[in-house]
Tab-separated table of C-alpha atoms in Angstrom:
chain	number	residue	atom	x	y	z
F	1	ALA	CA	0.000	0.000	0.000
F	2	ALA	CA	2.847	2.385	0.819
F	3	LEU	CA	4.443	1.768	-2.582
F	4	GLU	CA	1.172	2.203	-4.457
F	5	GLU	CA	0.649	5.564	-2.779
F	6	ARG	CA	4.174	6.670	-3.584
F	7	SER	CA	3.888	5.613	-7.243
F	8	ARG	CA	1.285	8.224	-8.180
F	9	ASP	CA	3.912	10.502	-9.714
F	10	GLY	CA	5.979	7.791	-11.409
F	11	PRO	CA	7.820	4.533	-10.810
F	12	VAL	CA	8.984	3.668	-7.312
F	13	VAL	CA	12.745	3.384	-6.839
F	14	LEU	CA	13.958	0.525	-4.648
F	15	THR	CA	17.307	-0.519	-3.323
F	16	TRP	CA	18.084	-3.039	-0.616
F	17	THR	CA	20.650	-3.784	2.040
F	18	THR	CA	21.652	-6.298	4.661
F	19	ALA	CA	22.722	-5.282	8.183
F	20	GLY	CA	26.423	-4.922	7.362
F	21	SER	CA	27.572	-1.382	8.221
F	22	GLU	CA	29.300	-0.961	4.835
F	23	TYR	CA	26.126	-1.850	2.941
F	24	VAL	CA	23.858	0.279	5.128
F	25	ALA	CA	26.174	3.251	4.530
F	26	LEU	CA	26.059	2.734	0.760
F	27	ALA	CA	22.255	2.589	0.773
F	28	ALA	CA	22.085	5.733	2.904
F	29	ASN	CA	24.533	7.494	0.590
F	30	LEU	CA	22.374	6.575	-2.399
F	31	ALA	CA	19.345	8.031	-0.612
F	32	ARG	CA	21.204	11.226	0.170
F	33	SER	CA	22.326	11.540	-3.466
F	34	VAL	CA	18.664	11.351	-4.471
F	35	ALA	CA	17.765	14.041	-1.927
F	36	THR	CA	20.587	16.268	-3.179
F	37	ASN	CA	20.479	15.793	-6.960
F	38	ALA	CA	16.976	14.503	-7.756
F	39	PRO	CA	14.654	15.596	-4.920
F	40	GLY	CA	11.618	14.890	-7.074
F	41	LEU	CA	12.415	11.171	-6.731
F	42	LEU	CA	12.646	11.195	-2.960
F	43	SER	CA	8.956	10.596	-2.272
F	44	ARG	CA	9.196	7.423	-4.396
F	45	PHE	CA	12.512	6.147	-3.066
F	46	ALA	CA	12.662	3.282	-0.570
F	47	VAL	CA	15.393	1.164	1.023
F	48	VAL	CA	14.350	-2.430	1.667
F	49	ALA	CA	16.113	-3.561	4.842
F	50	LEU	CA	16.669	-7.275	5.305
F	51	GLY	CA	15.888	-8.016	8.935
F	52	ASN	CA	15.275	-5.978	12.080
F	53	THR	CA	18.913	-5.045	12.627
F	54	ALA	CA	19.228	-3.654	9.114
F	55	PHE	CA	15.878	-1.859	9.443
F	56	ARG	CA	16.930	-0.070	12.627
F	57	ALA	CA	20.262	0.951	11.080
F	58	VAL	CA	18.655	2.177	7.854
F	59	SER	CA	15.885	4.051	9.679
F	60	LYS	CA	18.501	5.879	11.759
F	61	ARG	CA	20.524	6.795	8.673
F	62	LEU	CA	17.487	7.995	6.711
F	63	ALA	CA	15.917	9.995	9.537
F	64	GLY	CA	14.862	13.394	8.223
F	65	SER	CA	15.723	12.618	4.590
F	66	GLY	CA	12.206	11.857	3.383
F	67	ALA	CA	13.184	8.437	2.022
F	68	LEU	CA	11.274	5.358	3.150
F	69	ALA	CA	12.786	2.419	5.040
F	70	MET	CA	10.923	-0.866	4.568
F	71	LEU	CA	11.388	-3.989	6.666
F	72	LEU	CA	11.626	-7.352	4.931
F	73	ALA	CA	11.567	-9.861	7.779
F	74	SER	CA	11.921	-12.937	5.551
F	75	TRP	CA	13.680	-12.836	2.199
F	76	GLY	CA	14.589	-16.380	1.233
F	77	ASP	CA	17.407	-16.761	-1.281
F	78	LEU	CA	19.505	-13.591	-1.383
F	79	TRP	CA	20.803	-14.559	-4.834
F	80	SER	CA	17.397	-14.003	-6.467
F	81	LEU	CA	16.145	-11.166	-4.250
F	82	ARG	CA	16.381	-8.401	-6.837
F	83	TRP	CA	14.280	-10.373	-9.297
F	84	ARG	CA	11.604	-11.205	-6.745
F	85	LEU	CA	11.449	-7.597	-5.564
F	86	LEU	CA	10.924	-6.349	-9.110
F	87	LEU	CA	8.229	-8.865	-10.029
F	88	THR	CA	6.388	-8.481	-6.715
F	89	VAL	CA	6.032	-4.737	-7.207
F	90	LEU	CA	5.305	-4.874	-10.944
F	91	CYS	CA	2.600	-7.483	-10.508
F	92	GLN	CA	0.885	-5.213	-7.989
F	93	GLY	CA	0.414	-2.760	-10.823
F	94	VAL	CA	3.257	-0.443	-9.763
F	95	ALA	CA	6.054	0.548	-12.163
F	96	ALA	CA	9.396	0.003	-10.465
F	97	ILE	CA	13.136	0.529	-10.600
F	98	VAL	CA	15.373	-1.835	-8.620
F	99	MET	CA	18.935	-0.640	-8.268
F	100	ASP	CA	22.045	-1.665	-6.364
F	101	ALA	CA	23.023	0.379	-3.324
F	102	ASP	CA	26.553	1.112	-4.609
F	103	MET	CA	25.276	3.887	-6.861
F	104	VAL	CA	24.769	7.632	-6.732
F	105	VAL	CA	21.972	9.458	-8.534
F	106	LEU	CA	23.204	12.601	-10.299
F	107	GLN	CA	19.940	13.767	-11.856
F	108	ASP	CA	16.354	12.607	-12.286
F	109	PHE	CA	16.114	9.848	-14.887
F	110	THR	CA	12.417	8.974	-14.813
F	111	SER	CA	11.403	11.117	-17.781
F	112	HIS	CA	14.043	9.331	-19.854
F	113	LEU	CA	12.770	5.924	-18.768
F	114	ALA	CA	9.278	6.940	-19.829
F	115	SER	CA	10.558	6.831	-23.421
F	116	MET	CA	11.059	3.058	-23.267
F	117	PRO	CA	9.816	1.488	-26.523
F	118	VAL	CA	6.244	0.256	-26.219
F	119	GLU	CA	7.367	-3.300	-26.991
F	120	GLY	CA	9.970	-3.251	-24.209
F	121	ASP	CA	9.336	-5.525	-21.224
F	122	ILE	CA	12.247	-4.446	-19.037
F	123	ALA	CA	15.185	-2.029	-19.172
F	124	PHE	CA	18.754	-2.740	-18.074
F	125	ALA	CA	21.960	-0.797	-17.735
F	126	THR	CA	24.901	-2.278	-19.636
F	127	ASP	CA	28.625	-2.712	-19.049
F	128	LEU	CA	29.324	-2.225	-22.771
F	129	ILE	CA	30.796	1.097	-23.864
F	130	ALA	CA	29.329	0.760	-27.370
F	131	PRO	CA	26.291	-1.565	-27.337
F	132	GLU	CA	25.601	-0.924	-31.009
F	133	LYS	CA	28.895	-2.667	-31.840
F	134	ALA	CA	29.333	-5.180	-29.034
F	135	LEU	CA	25.913	-6.344	-27.867
F	136	TRP	CA	25.734	-10.158	-27.832
F	137	GLN	CA	28.928	-10.531	-29.827
F	138	ALA	CA	30.931	-13.720	-29.289
F	139	TRP	CA	34.055	-11.803	-28.221
F	140	VAL	CA	32.217	-10.052	-25.370
F	141	ARG	CA	32.074	-11.513	-21.867
F	142	PRO	CA	28.447	-12.679	-21.522
F	143	GLY	CA	27.973	-10.901	-18.205
F	144	ASP	CA	28.713	-7.490	-19.718
F	145	ASN	CA	25.666	-7.306	-21.981
F	146	PHE	CA	23.034	-6.529	-19.332
F	147	ASN	CA	23.883	-5.068	-15.938
F	148	VAL	CA	21.205	-6.170	-13.482
F	149	GLY	CA	22.307	-3.539	-10.965
F	150	PHE	CA	19.757	-1.213	-12.575
F	151	MET	CA	16.461	-2.648	-13.798
F	152	TYR	CA	13.252	-0.860	-14.757
F	153	GLY	CA	9.864	-2.304	-15.554
F	154	SER	CA	6.607	-0.503	-16.259
F	155	ALA	CA	4.229	-3.465	-16.195
F	156	CYS	CA	4.028	-7.138	-15.252
F	157	SER	CA	3.972	-8.467	-18.809
F	158	GLU	CA	3.375	-12.147	-19.412
F	159	GLY	CA	6.707	-12.525	-21.192
F	160	LEU	CA	8.662	-10.903	-18.370
F	161	LEU	CA	6.901	-12.888	-15.660
F	162	ARG	CA	7.430	-16.178	-17.491
F	163	ALA	CA	11.091	-15.500	-18.282
F	164	VAL	CA	12.166	-14.303	-14.841
F	165	ALA	CA	10.226	-17.074	-13.095
F	166	ALA	CA	11.921	-19.645	-15.331
F	167	PHE	CA	15.373	-18.153	-14.700
F	168	VAL	CA	14.932	-18.050	-10.922
F	169	ASP	CA	13.474	-21.560	-10.878
F	170	GLN	CA	16.296	-23.043	-12.956
F	171	HIS	CA	18.928	-21.394	-10.772
F	172	GLY	CA	17.209	-21.948	-7.439
F	173	ASP	CA	19.495	-24.771	-6.325
F	174	GLU	CA	22.973	-23.982	-5.024
F	175	VAL	CA	24.182	-27.209	-6.636
F	176	ARG	CA	22.679	-28.778	-9.749
F	177	ASN	CA	23.986	-31.840	-11.557
F	178	GLY	CA	26.985	-31.812	-9.249
F	179	LEU	CA	28.020	-28.284	-10.241
F	180	PRO	CA	27.807	-25.210	-7.969
F	181	ARG	CA	25.601	-22.342	-9.021
F	182	ASP	CA	27.346	-19.293	-10.457
F	183	PRO	CA	27.606	-16.889	-7.492
F	184	PHE	CA	27.216	-13.892	-9.822
F	185	ASP	CA	23.543	-13.674	-10.815
F	186	GLN	CA	24.257	-11.098	-13.535
F	187	ARG	CA	26.586	-13.455	-15.383
F	188	ALA	CA	24.193	-16.374	-14.901
F	189	PHE	CA	21.275	-14.334	-16.253
F	190	ASN	CA	23.198	-13.175	-19.308
F	191	LYS	CA	24.278	-16.711	-20.156
F	192	TRP	CA	20.756	-17.996	-19.611
F	193	LEU	CA	19.412	-15.428	-22.090
F	194	VAL	CA	21.588	-16.948	-24.806
F	195	TRP	CA	21.535	-20.615	-23.879
F	196	GLY	CA	18.295	-20.992	-21.915
F	197	PRO	CA	14.946	-22.205	-23.254
F	198	GLU	CA	13.714	-18.622	-23.640
F	199	ALA	CA	16.550	-17.676	-26.016
F	200	GLU	CA	14.468	-18.271	-29.133
F	201	GLY	CA	12.155	-15.415	-28.162
F	202	VAL	CA	14.619	-12.857	-26.765
F	203	ARG	CA	15.594	-9.584	-28.413
F	204	ALA	CA	17.340	-6.427	-27.258
F	205	LEU	CA	16.387	-2.865	-28.166
F	206	TYR	CA	19.018	-0.145	-28.291
F	207	GLY	CA	18.211	3.170	-29.866
F	208	ASN	CA	16.330	2.448	-33.085
F	209	ALA	CA	17.981	-0.947	-33.627
F	210	THR	CA	16.995	-4.475	-32.602
F	211	PHE	CA	19.508	-7.159	-31.650
F	212	CYS	CA	19.070	-10.846	-30.977
F	213	PRO	CA	21.437	-13.343	-29.347
F	214	VAL	CA	23.557	-15.450	-31.647
F	215	LEU	CA	22.616	-19.035	-30.904
F	216	GLY	CA	25.756	-21.049	-30.391
F	217	ALA	CA	27.774	-17.842	-30.531
F	218	TYR	CA	30.494	-19.321	-28.388
F	219	ARG	CA	30.751	-22.324	-30.688
F	220	PHE	CA	29.776	-21.426	-34.237
F	221	GLY	CA	28.704	-17.777	-34.302
F	222	ARG	CA	25.651	-18.372	-36.441
F	223	PRO	CA	23.412	-15.275	-36.752
F	224	ARG	CA	19.653	-15.583	-36.896
F	225	VAL	CA	16.599	-13.437	-37.586
F	226	CYS	CA	15.247	-11.646	-34.520
F	227	PRO	CA	11.738	-12.670	-33.475
F	228	HIS	CA	8.869	-10.188	-33.590
F	229	ALA	CA	7.440	-11.512	-30.334
F	230	GLY	CA	8.930	-12.609	-27.047
F	231	LEU	CA	10.901	-10.987	-24.270
F	232	ALA	CA	12.162	-7.523	-25.280
F	233	LEU	CA	15.016	-5.981	-23.277
F	234	TRP	CA	15.687	-2.238	-23.544
F	235	VAL	CA	19.395	-1.417	-23.220
F	236	LEU	CA	20.054	1.934	-21.561
F	237	ASP	CA	22.763	4.238	-22.887
F	238	PRO	CA	25.969	3.586	-20.903
F	239	LEU	CA	26.863	7.269	-21.090
F	240	LEU	CA	23.654	8.110	-19.243
F	241	PHE	CA	23.496	5.119	-16.909
F	242	ALA	CA	27.214	4.709	-16.238
F	243	SER	CA	27.495	1.233	-14.791
F	244	ALA	CA	30.992	0.221	-15.879
F	245	ALA	CA	34.430	1.732	-15.502
F	246	LEU	CA	34.701	1.924	-19.309
F	247	SER	CA	31.805	4.387	-19.384
F	248	PHE	CA	33.039	6.794	-16.749
F	249	ARG	CA	35.569	8.721	-18.787
F	250	GLY	CA	33.173	9.711	-21.537
F	251	ALA	CA	30.130	10.140	-19.325
F	252	PHE	CA	31.751	12.364	-16.760
F	253	ALA	CA	33.577	14.514	-19.308
F	254	ARG	CA	30.205	15.202	-20.865
F	255	ARG	CA	28.678	15.962	-17.465
F	256	ALA	CA	31.133	18.850	-17.211
F	257	GLY	CA	29.277	20.386	-20.145
F	258	SER	CA	31.972	20.047	-22.753
F	259	GLU	CA	29.709	18.240	-25.204
F	260	PRO	CA	26.229	16.715	-25.367
F	261	VAL	CA	25.451	13.123	-24.504
F	262	ARG	CA	23.942	10.638	-26.934
F	263	SER	CA	20.239	10.142	-26.380
F	264	GLY	CA	20.457	6.399	-27.033
F	265	ARG	CA	19.343	6.800	-30.644
F	266	LEU	CA	22.127	5.623	-32.885
F	267	GLY	CA	23.807	8.532	-34.577
F	268	GLN	CA	21.636	11.184	-32.901
F	269	GLU	CA	22.258	13.638	-30.076
F	270	ARG	CA	20.230	15.745	-27.676
F	271	PRO	CA	22.282	18.897	-27.042
F	272	SER	CA	20.104	19.896	-24.072
F	273	LEU	CA	20.920	16.715	-22.148
F	274	ARG	CA	24.018	16.624	-19.957
F	275	GLY	CA	24.636	13.227	-18.410
F	276	PRO	CA	24.988	10.918	-16.762
F	277	PHE	CA	21.920	10.218	-14.656
F	278	LEU	CA	23.750	7.952	-12.252
F	279	ALA	CA	27.062	6.271	-11.544
F	280	HIS	CA	27.573	2.693	-10.387
F	281	ALA	CA	30.683	1.636	-8.492
F	282	ASN	CA	30.408	-1.971	-9.601
F	283	GLY	CA	33.609	-3.940	-9.771
F	284	LEU	CA	35.472	-1.231	-7.874
F	285	GLY	CA	36.758	-0.939	-4.356
F	286	PRO	CA	36.875	0.314	-1.786
F	287	LYS	CA	33.581	1.839	-2.837
F	288	GLU	CA	33.401	4.545	-0.179
F	289	TYR	CA	36.850	5.817	-1.203
F	290	TRP	CA	35.762	5.898	-4.848
F	291	PHE	CA	32.710	8.010	-3.999
F	292	ARG	CA	34.684	10.308	-1.695
F	293	ASP	CA	37.308	10.850	-4.384
F	294	ARG	CA	34.578	12.243	-6.647
F	295	SER	CA	32.813	14.267	-3.927
F	296	TRP	CA	29.864	11.893	-4.077
F	297	TRP	CA	29.887	10.791	-0.453
F	298	TYR	CA	26.837	12.676	0.786
F	299	LEU	CA	26.521	11.328	4.334
F	300	GLU	CA	28.682	14.083	5.762
F	301	LYS	CA	27.012	16.867	3.788
F	302	PRO	CA	23.983	18.807	5.099
F	303	LEU	CA	20.664	18.182	3.373
């Protein structure tokens, strides 16, 4: 009910944290970046705290910020939590963004997300610097295609529900056929998109182009015709949603105002748009140092 009320002005924005002090601090810093750089999002921003200890710590950190702390007393498998959070909210009729806590928001991105193609089921950030050249290519690490640290969905479509449920179900066991589950859910998801049973109906949308996985790409590299129906994944511009170290140089130079950022349409620009919308410290450490080095550690700054 609290999320439905907060979603009147747009999608709710969720992150989550365990009770570890490092993770609570990152979630609180993300909330403070929202309050500082995108205050219009604050009424729709919530931190999902896993357990009473985490809830008390998050509530203390968020006091007076306007962000919402939510208690999740039982959360099951941590590996699949982000997926279950997204589907639970979407299937309640609420558009949602689920993002990792090791991010900072630099400006409001919801109006940009509203331009998702009508056929898109879900939007992802990407670790590719040039998706138009590298997306689903055999020479790319599978886990770099879609970064699950930032996911956006506007509706609980049948294709999305079926695909995510199948992925979570097939990777629910820590050990299957004598082999341990991949501890990195992003890499597992990306591989499943290519090799899983849903691969025949998957396509990616980037700008005005459509891409489909190359079946057997890591064996034969045989291209195929993209389907007109099935799960459609919208790839967000890495210069706007900077989720990989490769993106930072270009994105942040453009944020200084030296030149416009691509809008995500291949070969087109929007001169009025200065990016990025957010920065993700994935694959970096120590994360707090990285944020402090860029003056993005907001916990010691007044609101």
